[in-house]
mmCIF file of C-alpha atoms and ligand atoms in Angstrom:
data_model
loop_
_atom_site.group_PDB
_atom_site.id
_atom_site.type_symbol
_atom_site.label_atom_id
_atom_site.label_comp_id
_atom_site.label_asym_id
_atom_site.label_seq_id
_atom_site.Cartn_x
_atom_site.Cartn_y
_atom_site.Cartn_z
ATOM 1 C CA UNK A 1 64.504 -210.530 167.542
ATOM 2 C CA UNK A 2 62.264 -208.036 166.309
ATOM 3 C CA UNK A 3 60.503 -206.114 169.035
ATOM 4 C CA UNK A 4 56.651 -205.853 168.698
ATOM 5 C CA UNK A 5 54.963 -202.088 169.086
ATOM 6 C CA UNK A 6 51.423 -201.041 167.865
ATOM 7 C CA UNK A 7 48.467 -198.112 168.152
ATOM 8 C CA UNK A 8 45.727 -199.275 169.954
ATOM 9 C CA UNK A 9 42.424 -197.160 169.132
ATOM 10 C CA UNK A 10 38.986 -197.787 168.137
ATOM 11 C CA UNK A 11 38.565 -196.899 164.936
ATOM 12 C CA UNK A 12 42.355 -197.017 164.405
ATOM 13 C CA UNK A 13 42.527 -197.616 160.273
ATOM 14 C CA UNK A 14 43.370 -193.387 159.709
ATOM 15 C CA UNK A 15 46.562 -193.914 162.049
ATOM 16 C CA UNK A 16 49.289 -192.349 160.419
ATOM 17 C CA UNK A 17 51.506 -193.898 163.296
ATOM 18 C CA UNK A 18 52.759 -196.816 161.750
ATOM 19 C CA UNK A 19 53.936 -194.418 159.382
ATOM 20 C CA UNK A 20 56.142 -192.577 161.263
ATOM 21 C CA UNK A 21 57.594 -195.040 163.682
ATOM 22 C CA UNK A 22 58.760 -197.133 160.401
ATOM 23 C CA UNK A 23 60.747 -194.110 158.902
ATOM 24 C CA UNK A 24 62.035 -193.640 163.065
ATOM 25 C CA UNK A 25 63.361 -196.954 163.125
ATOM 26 C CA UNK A 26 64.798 -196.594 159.543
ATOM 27 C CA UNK A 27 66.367 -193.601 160.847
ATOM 28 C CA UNK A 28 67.901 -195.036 163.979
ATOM 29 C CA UNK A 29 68.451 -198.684 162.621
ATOM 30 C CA UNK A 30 65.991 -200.232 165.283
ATOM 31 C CA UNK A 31 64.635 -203.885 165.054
ATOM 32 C CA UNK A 32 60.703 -202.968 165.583
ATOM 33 C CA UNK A 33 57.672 -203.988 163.923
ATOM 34 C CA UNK A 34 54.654 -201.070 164.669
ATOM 35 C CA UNK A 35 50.732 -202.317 163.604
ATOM 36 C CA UNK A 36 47.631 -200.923 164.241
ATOM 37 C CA UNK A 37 45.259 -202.858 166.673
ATOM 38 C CA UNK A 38 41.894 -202.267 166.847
ATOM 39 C CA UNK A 39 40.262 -203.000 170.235
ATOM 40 C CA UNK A 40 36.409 -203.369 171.008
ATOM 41 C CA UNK A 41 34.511 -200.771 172.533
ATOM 42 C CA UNK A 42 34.484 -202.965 175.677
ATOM 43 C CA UNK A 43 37.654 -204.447 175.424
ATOM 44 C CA UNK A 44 41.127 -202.475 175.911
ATOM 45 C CA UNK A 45 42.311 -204.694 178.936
ATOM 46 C CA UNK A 46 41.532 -208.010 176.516
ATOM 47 C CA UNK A 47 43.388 -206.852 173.972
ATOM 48 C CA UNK A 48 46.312 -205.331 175.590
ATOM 49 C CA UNK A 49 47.025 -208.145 177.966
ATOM 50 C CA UNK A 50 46.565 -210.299 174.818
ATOM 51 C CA UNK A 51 49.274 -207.972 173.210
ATOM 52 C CA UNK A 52 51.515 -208.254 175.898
ATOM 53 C CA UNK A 53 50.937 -212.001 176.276
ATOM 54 C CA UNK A 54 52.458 -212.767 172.611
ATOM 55 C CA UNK A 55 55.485 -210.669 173.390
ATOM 56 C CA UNK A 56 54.564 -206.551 172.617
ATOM 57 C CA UNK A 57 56.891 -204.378 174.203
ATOM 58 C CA UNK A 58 54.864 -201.257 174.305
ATOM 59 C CA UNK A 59 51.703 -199.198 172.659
ATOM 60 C CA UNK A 60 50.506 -196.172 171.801
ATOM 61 C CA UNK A 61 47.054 -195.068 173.003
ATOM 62 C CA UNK A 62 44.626 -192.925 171.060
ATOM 63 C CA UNK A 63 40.892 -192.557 171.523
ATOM 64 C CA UNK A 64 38.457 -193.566 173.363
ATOM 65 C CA UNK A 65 41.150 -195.524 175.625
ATOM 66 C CA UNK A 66 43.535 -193.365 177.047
ATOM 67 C CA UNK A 67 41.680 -192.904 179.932
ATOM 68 C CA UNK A 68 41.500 -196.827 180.806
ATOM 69 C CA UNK A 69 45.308 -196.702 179.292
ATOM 70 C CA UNK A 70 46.369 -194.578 182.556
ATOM 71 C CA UNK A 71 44.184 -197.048 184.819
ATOM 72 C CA UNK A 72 46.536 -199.985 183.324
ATOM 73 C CA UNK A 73 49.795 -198.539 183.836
ATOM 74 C CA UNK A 74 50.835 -199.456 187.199
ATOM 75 C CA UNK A 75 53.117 -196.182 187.281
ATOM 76 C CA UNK A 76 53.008 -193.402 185.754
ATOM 77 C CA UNK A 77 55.236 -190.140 184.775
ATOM 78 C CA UNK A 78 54.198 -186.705 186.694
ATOM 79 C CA UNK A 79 53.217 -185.535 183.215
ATOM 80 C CA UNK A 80 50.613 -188.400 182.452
ATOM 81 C CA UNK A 81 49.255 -188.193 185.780
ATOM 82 C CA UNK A 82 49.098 -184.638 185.533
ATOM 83 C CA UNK A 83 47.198 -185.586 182.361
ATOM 84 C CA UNK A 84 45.225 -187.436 183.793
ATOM 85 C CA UNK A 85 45.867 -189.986 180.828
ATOM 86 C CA UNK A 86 48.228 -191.980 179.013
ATOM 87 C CA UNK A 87 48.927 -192.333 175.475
ATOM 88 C CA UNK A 88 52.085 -194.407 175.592
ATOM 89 C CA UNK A 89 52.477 -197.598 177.396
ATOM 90 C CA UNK A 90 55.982 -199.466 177.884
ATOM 91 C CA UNK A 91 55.818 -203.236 179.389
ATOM 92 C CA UNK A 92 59.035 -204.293 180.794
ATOM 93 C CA UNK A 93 60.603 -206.588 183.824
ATOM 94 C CA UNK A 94 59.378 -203.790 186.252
ATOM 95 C CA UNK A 95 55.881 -204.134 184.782
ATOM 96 C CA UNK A 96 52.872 -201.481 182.750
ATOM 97 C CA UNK A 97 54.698 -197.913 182.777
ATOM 98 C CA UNK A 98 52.258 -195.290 181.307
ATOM 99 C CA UNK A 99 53.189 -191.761 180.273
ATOM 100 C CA UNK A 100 51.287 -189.075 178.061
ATOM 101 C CA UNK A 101 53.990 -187.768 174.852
ATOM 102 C CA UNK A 102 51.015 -185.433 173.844
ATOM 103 C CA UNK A 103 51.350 -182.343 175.503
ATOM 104 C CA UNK A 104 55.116 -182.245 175.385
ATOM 105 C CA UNK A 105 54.986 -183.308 171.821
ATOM 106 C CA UNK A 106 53.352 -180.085 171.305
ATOM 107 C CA UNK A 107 55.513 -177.862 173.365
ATOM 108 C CA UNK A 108 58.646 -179.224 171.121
ATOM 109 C CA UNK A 109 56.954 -178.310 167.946
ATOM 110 C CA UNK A 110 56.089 -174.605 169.036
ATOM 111 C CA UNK A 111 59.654 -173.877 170.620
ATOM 112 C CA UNK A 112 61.642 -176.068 168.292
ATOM 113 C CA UNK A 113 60.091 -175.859 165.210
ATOM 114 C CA UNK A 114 58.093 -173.016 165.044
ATOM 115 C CA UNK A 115 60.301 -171.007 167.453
ATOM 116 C CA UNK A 116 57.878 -169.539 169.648
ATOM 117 C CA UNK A 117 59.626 -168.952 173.291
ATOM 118 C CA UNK A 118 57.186 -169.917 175.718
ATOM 119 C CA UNK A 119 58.542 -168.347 178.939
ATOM 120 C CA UNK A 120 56.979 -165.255 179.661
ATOM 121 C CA UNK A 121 54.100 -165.977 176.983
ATOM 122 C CA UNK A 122 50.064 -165.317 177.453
ATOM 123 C CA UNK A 123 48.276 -168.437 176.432
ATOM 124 C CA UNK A 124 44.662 -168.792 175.562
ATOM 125 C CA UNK A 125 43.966 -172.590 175.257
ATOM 126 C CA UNK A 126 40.433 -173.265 173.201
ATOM 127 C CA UNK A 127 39.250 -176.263 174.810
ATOM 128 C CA UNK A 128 38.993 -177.788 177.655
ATOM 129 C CA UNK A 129 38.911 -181.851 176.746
ATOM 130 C CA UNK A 130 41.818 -184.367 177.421
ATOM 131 C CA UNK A 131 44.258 -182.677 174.918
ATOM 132 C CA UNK A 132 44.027 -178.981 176.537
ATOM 133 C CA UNK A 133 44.286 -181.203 180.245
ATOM 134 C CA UNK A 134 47.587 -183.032 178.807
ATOM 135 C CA UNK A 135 49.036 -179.682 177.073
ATOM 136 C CA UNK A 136 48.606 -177.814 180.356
ATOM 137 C CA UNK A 137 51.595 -178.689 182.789
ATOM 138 C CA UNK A 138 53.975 -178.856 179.759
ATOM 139 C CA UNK A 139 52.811 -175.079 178.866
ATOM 140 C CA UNK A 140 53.389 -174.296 182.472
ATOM 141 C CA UNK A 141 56.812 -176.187 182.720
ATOM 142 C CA UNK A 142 58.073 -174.615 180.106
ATOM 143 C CA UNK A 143 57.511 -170.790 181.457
ATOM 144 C CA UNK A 144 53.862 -169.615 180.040
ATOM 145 C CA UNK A 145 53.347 -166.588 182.188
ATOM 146 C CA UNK A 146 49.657 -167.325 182.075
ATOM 147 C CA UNK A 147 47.205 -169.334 180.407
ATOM 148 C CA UNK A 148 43.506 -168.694 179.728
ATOM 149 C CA UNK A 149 41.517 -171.986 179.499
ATOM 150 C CA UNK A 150 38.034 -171.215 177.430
ATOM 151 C CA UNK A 151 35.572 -173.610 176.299
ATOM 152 C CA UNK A 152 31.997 -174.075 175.155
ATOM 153 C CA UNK A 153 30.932 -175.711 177.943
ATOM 154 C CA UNK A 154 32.939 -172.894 181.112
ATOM 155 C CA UNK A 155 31.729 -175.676 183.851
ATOM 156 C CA UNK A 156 34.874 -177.622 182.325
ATOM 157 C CA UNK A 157 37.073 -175.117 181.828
ATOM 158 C CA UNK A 158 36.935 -174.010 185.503
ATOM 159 C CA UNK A 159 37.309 -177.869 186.491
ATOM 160 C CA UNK A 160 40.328 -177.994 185.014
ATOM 161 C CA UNK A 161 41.492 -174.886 186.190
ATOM 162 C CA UNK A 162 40.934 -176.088 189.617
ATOM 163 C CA UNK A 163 42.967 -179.340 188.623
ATOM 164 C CA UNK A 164 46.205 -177.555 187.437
ATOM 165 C CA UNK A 165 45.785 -175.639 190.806
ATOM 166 C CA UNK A 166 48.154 -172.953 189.715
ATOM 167 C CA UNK A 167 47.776 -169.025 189.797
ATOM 168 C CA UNK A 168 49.072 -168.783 186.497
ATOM 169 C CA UNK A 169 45.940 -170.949 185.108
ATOM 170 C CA UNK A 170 42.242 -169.647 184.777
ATOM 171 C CA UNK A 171 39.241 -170.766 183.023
ATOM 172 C CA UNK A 172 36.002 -169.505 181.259
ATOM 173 C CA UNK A 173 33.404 -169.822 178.738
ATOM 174 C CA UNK A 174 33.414 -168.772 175.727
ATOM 175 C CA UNK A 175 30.641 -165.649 176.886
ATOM 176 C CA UNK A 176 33.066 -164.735 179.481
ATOM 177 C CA UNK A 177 36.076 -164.314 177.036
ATOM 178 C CA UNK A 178 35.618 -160.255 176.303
ATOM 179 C CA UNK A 179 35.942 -160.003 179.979
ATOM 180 C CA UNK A 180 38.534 -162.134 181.210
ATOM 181 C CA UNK A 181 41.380 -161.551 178.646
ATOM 182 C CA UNK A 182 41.796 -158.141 180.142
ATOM 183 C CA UNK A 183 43.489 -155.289 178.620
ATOM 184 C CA UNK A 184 46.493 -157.398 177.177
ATOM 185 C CA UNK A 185 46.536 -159.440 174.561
ATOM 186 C CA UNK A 186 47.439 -163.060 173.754
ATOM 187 C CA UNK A 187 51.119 -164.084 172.305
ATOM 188 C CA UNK A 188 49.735 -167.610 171.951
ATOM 189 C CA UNK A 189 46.301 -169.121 170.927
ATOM 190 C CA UNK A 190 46.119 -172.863 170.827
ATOM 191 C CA UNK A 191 43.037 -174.448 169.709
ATOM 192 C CA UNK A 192 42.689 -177.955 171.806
ATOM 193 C CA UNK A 193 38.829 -178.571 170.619
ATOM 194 C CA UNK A 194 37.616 -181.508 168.637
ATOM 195 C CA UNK A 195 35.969 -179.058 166.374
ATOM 196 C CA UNK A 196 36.863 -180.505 162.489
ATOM 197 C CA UNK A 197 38.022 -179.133 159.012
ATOM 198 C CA UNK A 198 34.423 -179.027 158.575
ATOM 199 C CA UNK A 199 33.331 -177.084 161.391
ATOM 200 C CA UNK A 200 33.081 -173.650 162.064
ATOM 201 C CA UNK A 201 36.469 -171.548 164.095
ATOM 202 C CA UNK A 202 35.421 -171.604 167.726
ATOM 203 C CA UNK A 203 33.393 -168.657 168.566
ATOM 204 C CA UNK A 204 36.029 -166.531 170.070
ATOM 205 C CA UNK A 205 36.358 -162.745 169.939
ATOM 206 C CA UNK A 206 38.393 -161.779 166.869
ATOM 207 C CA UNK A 207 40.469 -159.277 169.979
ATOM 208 C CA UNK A 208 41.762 -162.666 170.759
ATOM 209 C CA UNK A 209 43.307 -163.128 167.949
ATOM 210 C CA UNK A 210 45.072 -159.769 167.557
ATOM 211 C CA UNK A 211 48.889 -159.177 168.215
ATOM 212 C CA UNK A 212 49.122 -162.922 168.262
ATOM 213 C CA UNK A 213 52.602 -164.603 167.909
ATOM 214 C CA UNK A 214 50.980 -168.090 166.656
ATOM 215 C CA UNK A 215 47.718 -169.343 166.267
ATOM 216 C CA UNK A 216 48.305 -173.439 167.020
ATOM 217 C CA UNK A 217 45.518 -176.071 165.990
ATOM 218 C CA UNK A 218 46.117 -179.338 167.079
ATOM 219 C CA UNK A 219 44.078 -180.869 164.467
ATOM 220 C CA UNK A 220 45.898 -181.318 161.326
ATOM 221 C CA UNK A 221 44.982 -182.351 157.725
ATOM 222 C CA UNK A 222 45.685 -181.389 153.948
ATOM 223 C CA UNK A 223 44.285 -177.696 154.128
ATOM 224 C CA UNK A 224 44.472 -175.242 157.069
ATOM 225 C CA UNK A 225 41.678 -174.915 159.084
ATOM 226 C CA UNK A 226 38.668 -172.598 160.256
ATOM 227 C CA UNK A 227 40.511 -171.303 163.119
ATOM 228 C CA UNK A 228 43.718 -171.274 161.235
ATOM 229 C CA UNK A 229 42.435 -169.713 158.372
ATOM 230 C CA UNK A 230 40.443 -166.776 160.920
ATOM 231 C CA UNK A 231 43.933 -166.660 162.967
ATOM 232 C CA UNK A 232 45.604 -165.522 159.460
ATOM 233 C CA UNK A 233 42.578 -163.101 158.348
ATOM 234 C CA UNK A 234 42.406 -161.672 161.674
ATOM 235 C CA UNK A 235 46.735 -160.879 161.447
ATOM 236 C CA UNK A 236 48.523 -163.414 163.756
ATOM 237 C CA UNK A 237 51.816 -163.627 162.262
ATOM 238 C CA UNK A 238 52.095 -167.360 162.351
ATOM 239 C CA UNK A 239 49.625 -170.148 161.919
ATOM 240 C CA UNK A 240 50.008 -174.409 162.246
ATOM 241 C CA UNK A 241 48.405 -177.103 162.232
ATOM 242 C CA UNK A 242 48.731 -180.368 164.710
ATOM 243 C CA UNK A 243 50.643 -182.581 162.000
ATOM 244 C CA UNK A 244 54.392 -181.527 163.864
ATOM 245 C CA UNK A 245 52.622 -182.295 167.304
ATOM 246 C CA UNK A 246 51.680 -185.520 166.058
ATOM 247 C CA UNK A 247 55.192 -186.519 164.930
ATOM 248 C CA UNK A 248 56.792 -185.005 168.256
ATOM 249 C CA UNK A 249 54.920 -187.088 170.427
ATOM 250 C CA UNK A 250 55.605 -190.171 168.508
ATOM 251 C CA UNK A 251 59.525 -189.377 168.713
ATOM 252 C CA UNK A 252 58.982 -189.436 172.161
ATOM 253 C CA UNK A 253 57.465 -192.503 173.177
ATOM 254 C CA UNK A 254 59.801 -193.758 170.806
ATOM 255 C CA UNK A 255 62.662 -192.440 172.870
ATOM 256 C CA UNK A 256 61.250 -193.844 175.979
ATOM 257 C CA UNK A 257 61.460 -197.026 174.136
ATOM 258 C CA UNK A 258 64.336 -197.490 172.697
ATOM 259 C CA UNK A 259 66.590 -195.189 174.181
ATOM 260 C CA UNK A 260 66.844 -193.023 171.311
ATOM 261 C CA UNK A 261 65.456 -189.927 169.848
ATOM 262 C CA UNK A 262 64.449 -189.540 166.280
ATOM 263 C CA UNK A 263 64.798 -186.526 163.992
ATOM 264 C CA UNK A 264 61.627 -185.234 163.541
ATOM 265 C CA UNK A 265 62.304 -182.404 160.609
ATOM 266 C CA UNK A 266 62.182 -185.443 157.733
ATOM 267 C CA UNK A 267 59.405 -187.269 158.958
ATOM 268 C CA UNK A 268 57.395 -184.407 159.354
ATOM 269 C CA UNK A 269 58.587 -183.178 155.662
ATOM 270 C CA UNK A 270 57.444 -186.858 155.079
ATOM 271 C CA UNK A 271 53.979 -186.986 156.740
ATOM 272 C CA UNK A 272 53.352 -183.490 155.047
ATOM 273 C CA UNK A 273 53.559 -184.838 151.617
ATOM 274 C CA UNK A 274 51.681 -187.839 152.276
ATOM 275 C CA UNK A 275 48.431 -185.975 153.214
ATOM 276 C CA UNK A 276 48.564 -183.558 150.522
ATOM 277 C CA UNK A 277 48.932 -186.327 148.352
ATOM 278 C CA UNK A 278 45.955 -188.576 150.163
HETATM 279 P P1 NDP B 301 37.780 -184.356 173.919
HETATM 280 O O1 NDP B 301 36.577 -185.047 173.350
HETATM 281 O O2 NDP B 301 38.340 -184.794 175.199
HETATM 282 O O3 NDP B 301 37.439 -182.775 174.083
HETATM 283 C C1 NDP B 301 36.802 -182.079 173.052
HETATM 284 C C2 NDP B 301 36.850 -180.583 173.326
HETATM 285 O O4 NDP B 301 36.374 -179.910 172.159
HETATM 286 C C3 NDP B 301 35.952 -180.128 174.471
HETATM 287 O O5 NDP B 301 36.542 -179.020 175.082
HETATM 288 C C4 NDP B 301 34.657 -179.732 173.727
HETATM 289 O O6 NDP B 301 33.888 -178.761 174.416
HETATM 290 C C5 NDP B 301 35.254 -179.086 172.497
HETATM 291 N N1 NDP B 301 34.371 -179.056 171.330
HETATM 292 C C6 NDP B 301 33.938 -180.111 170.607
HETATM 293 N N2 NDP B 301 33.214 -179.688 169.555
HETATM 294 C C7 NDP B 301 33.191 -178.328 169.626
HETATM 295 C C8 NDP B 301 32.606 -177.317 168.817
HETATM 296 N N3 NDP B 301 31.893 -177.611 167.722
HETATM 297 N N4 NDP B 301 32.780 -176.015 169.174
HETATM 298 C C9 NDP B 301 33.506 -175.711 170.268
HETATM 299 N N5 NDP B 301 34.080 -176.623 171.082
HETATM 300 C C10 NDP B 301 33.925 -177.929 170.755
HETATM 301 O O7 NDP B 301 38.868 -184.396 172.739
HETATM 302 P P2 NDP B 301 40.457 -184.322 172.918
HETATM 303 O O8 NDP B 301 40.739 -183.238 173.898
HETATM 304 O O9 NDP B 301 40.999 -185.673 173.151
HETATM 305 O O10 NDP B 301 40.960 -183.891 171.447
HETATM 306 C C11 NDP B 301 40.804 -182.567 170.976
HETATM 307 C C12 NDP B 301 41.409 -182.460 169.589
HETATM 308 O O11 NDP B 301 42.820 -182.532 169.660
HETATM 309 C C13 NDP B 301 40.959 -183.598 168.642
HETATM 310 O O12 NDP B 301 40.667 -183.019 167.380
HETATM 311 C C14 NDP B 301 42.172 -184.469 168.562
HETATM 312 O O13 NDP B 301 42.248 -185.150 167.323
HETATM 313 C C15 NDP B 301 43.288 -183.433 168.684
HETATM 314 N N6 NDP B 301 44.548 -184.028 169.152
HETATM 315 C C16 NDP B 301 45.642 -183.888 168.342
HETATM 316 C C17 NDP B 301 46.857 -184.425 168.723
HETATM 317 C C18 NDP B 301 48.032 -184.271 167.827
HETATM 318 O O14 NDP B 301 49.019 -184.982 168.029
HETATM 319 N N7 NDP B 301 47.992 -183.363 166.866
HETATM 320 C C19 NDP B 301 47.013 -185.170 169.990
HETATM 321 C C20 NDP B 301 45.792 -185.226 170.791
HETATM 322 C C21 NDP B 301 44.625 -184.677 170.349
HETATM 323 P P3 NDP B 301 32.783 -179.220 175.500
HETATM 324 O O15 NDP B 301 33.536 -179.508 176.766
HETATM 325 O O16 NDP B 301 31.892 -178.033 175.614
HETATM 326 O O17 NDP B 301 32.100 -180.442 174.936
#
């Protein structure tokens, strides 16, 4: 029997998600189906229990719910607590399990794919939202010797400082930046804000950007962006968009799935095309 997955969101028609767990299950020869389902506003637990009620096996989460996502699992993974909340939900004999692919999705592409070693590296996270919190124990699991959390508004960049409760982690506002990077310089910048294609490169110090290794935007579309594009003016030897982040974290809720773990390289190649194309 085919097993039932979907992307729960609100507005959910952009998903690209279906997309790529079709050519997964191609890939690996699973028996899924993957839709999107759109949820009201006030109605994730309707629509999920509805879900699971005609048979789903599992979702993934994207905004505004993944906050009320990690409220329905009944456990969670360190990293999705960590996260404070959960983008991929599996329902099985045992129950809701939630975990949160994001942040480790995003560690893969840099180390894998980009091949950025991220033991021993400075990091300067832009943003301070639910993508920088779910980024920020996979950064420090993986060996970042420090990481810099700046955003516009520094109240939330210290919070979450606080929450990682780490030496390794600090956080400021964007005024304080000059002052807190120090004398050394950054090997990694990733830019976790919600700031568009359309929007400006957050207002960083261009020293930031110096000596860089990789300048990493988690938003992704058909032409670099603003901070991608000042990353590259400014010298860093490496720029990307969010696009293989995307596909990383999908391979791994599919994983926790099914057992299995997708290449990513062709469905990136894949999703790449697609958008220029679109
Ligand atoms: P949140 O709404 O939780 O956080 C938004 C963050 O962006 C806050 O730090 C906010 O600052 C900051 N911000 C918003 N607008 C601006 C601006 N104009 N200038 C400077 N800072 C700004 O969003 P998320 O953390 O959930 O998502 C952040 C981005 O990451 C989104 O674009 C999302 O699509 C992307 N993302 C990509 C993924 C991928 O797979 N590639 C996965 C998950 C997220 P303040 O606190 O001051 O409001």
């Amino acid at each position: 029997m085919t097993d039932r997955y979907a992307v729960i969101g609100n507005p959910i028609a952009h998903s690209r998600s279906p997309a790529i767990h079709a050519q997964f299950a191609r890939q690996t020869g699973q028996d899924i189906s993957y839709e999107r389902l759109l949820a009201p506003l006030d109605g994730f637990v309707a629509t999920v229990d509805a879900f699971r009620a005609a048979g789903g096996r599992g979702l993934n989460v994207t905004v505004p719910f993944k906050l009320q996502a990690f409220d329905y699992a009944l456990r969670r993974s360190p990293r999705a607590q960590a996260a404070g909340a959960v983008n991929t939900l599996a329902f099985d004999a045992d129950g809701v399990f939630g975990d949160n692919t994001d942040g480790v999705g995003m560690v893969r592409d840099i180390s894998g794919r980009l091949g950025v070693a991220l033991a021993g590296c400075r990091v300067l996270l832009v943003g301070a939202g639910g993508a920088a919190r779910g980024v920020l124990l996979p950064l420090l699991e993986a060996g970042a010797a420090s990481v810099l959390i700046a955003n516009r508004t520094a109240a939330k960049a210290h919070h979450l400082a606080g929450v990682a409760d780490d030496s390794r982690v600090r956080g400021c506002g964007f005024d304080a930046l000059e002052h807190e990077r120090g004398a050394g310089s950054f090997e990694l910048l990733v830019n976790a804000t919600s700031a568009g294609l359309d929007d400006a490169a957050p207002p960083i110090p261009d020293a930031c950007y110096r000596g860089a290794r990789l300048a990493y935007d988690m938003v992704y579309g058909a032409r670099p962006t603003p901070f991608m594009l000042r990353a590259s003016e400014l010298g860093c030897a490496r720029v990307s968009d969010g696009l293989g982040m995307l596909v990383e974290q999908a391979a791994e809720s599919f994983r926790l799935w099914r057992g299995v773990r997708p290449a990513t390289a062709p469905v990136l190649q894949r999703m790449r095309e697609e958008i220029a194309g679109a």
